[in-house]
C-alpha cells in the first residue's frame, strides 16, 4: 500500500495502523446543516488514507504524498500551515475536548478529486480523528469523532461549516445515504440503489471555485441567524408556519428562510420516495432544490446553472448544485442509457461559452471511515 511505503521511507518503521475516511457528495439538504436541519449526503469511493504511529515526545510529523511534509509540535499546533492545519486542528480539538492525545507520525495519501467540493478536507480530518481514537484508545464513537473533526474546522481552521461533511465521512455506508438530523445528531442510513432502477448518479465537476465562496458562506449563516432571532426561534429548523414567517420578513432574510424551510421538506420527501422505491421521482426534487439555491439562497453561479440546465436538457431526471456553492459540483440523476447524451450536452454547453470542459464522475455510495490495517 502506497501510504505504508511512504510512511516507512519517511519515518524508518512500519506504521501502527492505516485508517481511511471518504469524501462525500450531498444528494439533498443544502445549507440546512447549520440551521439544525436535515441532510442526505453519502460517502464516496475516494478518500484519505492515513498511516500513523504514536510518539511520546509531543512531536507531530505530518507528511502528505500530495502536498509535502510539515513538522508541528503539540504545544505549537497553531504554527501548522496550509493543508497541515486540518490534521493539526484534529489534535487540537481532541485535546481541547479533554482527550489524552500525544504526538504522532502520520503519512497521508488522498484521492478525493481536488477542488470539486467533495470534502477532501473533511476526509482528512476524519481519517486523522479515527487514527488518534484508536492509537490513543480514546473510545470515541463515529459521531463523536465527526463532531471533533468539525470543531477542528470551525475553531482551529476557521471555516464555520456545519456537521454534514464530517458526519457523512464518519457514518456513510456502502449503497446507502445518510439521513441526518443536524440538531439531535440522530441518523439512519437509507438504501440508495439507483442502479436497480437503471439510473446513475453523476457528479459534474465544474472545475471552478469562485473566490467569494468563504465570505458568502459566513454571510448566509449570519442571514439565517438574524432571521431566526427575528422570528423568535432557536434555529430556522423550528419555523413551522412558513407563510407567517415570510410575512414578517423582508429582503435577504425572507429569501433565505424560504430556502431553508422548503429544503428541509424536500429532504423528507426524498427519503419518502427512496423508501417507496420511487427513485426516478427524486429528480424533480433535485431540480426544485437547485432553483431554490439559485434564486432564494443565491449560492449558485453561471457554471453550476449551465451544467444543471444542460444535464436536464440531455435527459437527466433532475440535477442540482451540491455542497456550499459558487463552484464545485453538480449532482444529476440520469437514466443510465442517457449517460453519454447528458455528458455530451453539458460538454457542448461549456464549449459554446469557451469554458474548460467539466469532469464527470460516477457517484457510488460507499463505506464510511474505518481502519484498514
Ligand atoms: C459546505 C459545508 C457544509 C454545508 C454545505 C452546504 O459543504 O462544509 O457543512 O453547510 O456547505 O450544505
Coordinates of C-alpha atoms and ligand atoms in Angstrom, one line a residue, residues 24 26 29-34 119 159 161-165 217 323-324, ligand 1:
X24 CA -18.8 13.0 0.3
X26 CA -24.8 15.7 -0.8
X29 CA -30.4 19.1 2.1
X30 CA -28.1 22.1 1.2
X31 CA -27.3 24.9 3.7
X32 CA -29.6 23.2 6.2
X33 CA -27.0 21.7 8.5
X34 CA -26.1 24.9 10.4
X119 CA -15.0 17.4 1.1
X159 CA -14.3 27.7 8.5
X161 CA -19.1 24.8 8.4
X162 CA -21.9 22.6 9.7
X163 CA -21.6 18.9 10.6
X164 CA -22.7 17.4 7.3
X165 CA -19.4 16.7 5.7
X217 CA -20.9 31.2 3.3
X323 CA -22.1 21.5 -1.5
X324 CA -21.5 25.1 -0.5
Ligands
LIG1 C1 -20.3 23.1 3.0 C2 -20.2 23.0 4.5 C3 -21.3 22.1 5.0 C4 -22.7 22.5 4.5 C5 -22.6 22.8 3.0 C6 -23.9 23.4 2.4 O1 -20.0 21.9 2.3 O2 -18.9 22.4 4.8 O3 -21.3 22.0 6.4 O4 -23.1 23.7 5.1 O5 -21.5 23.6 2.6 O6 -24.9 22.5 2.6

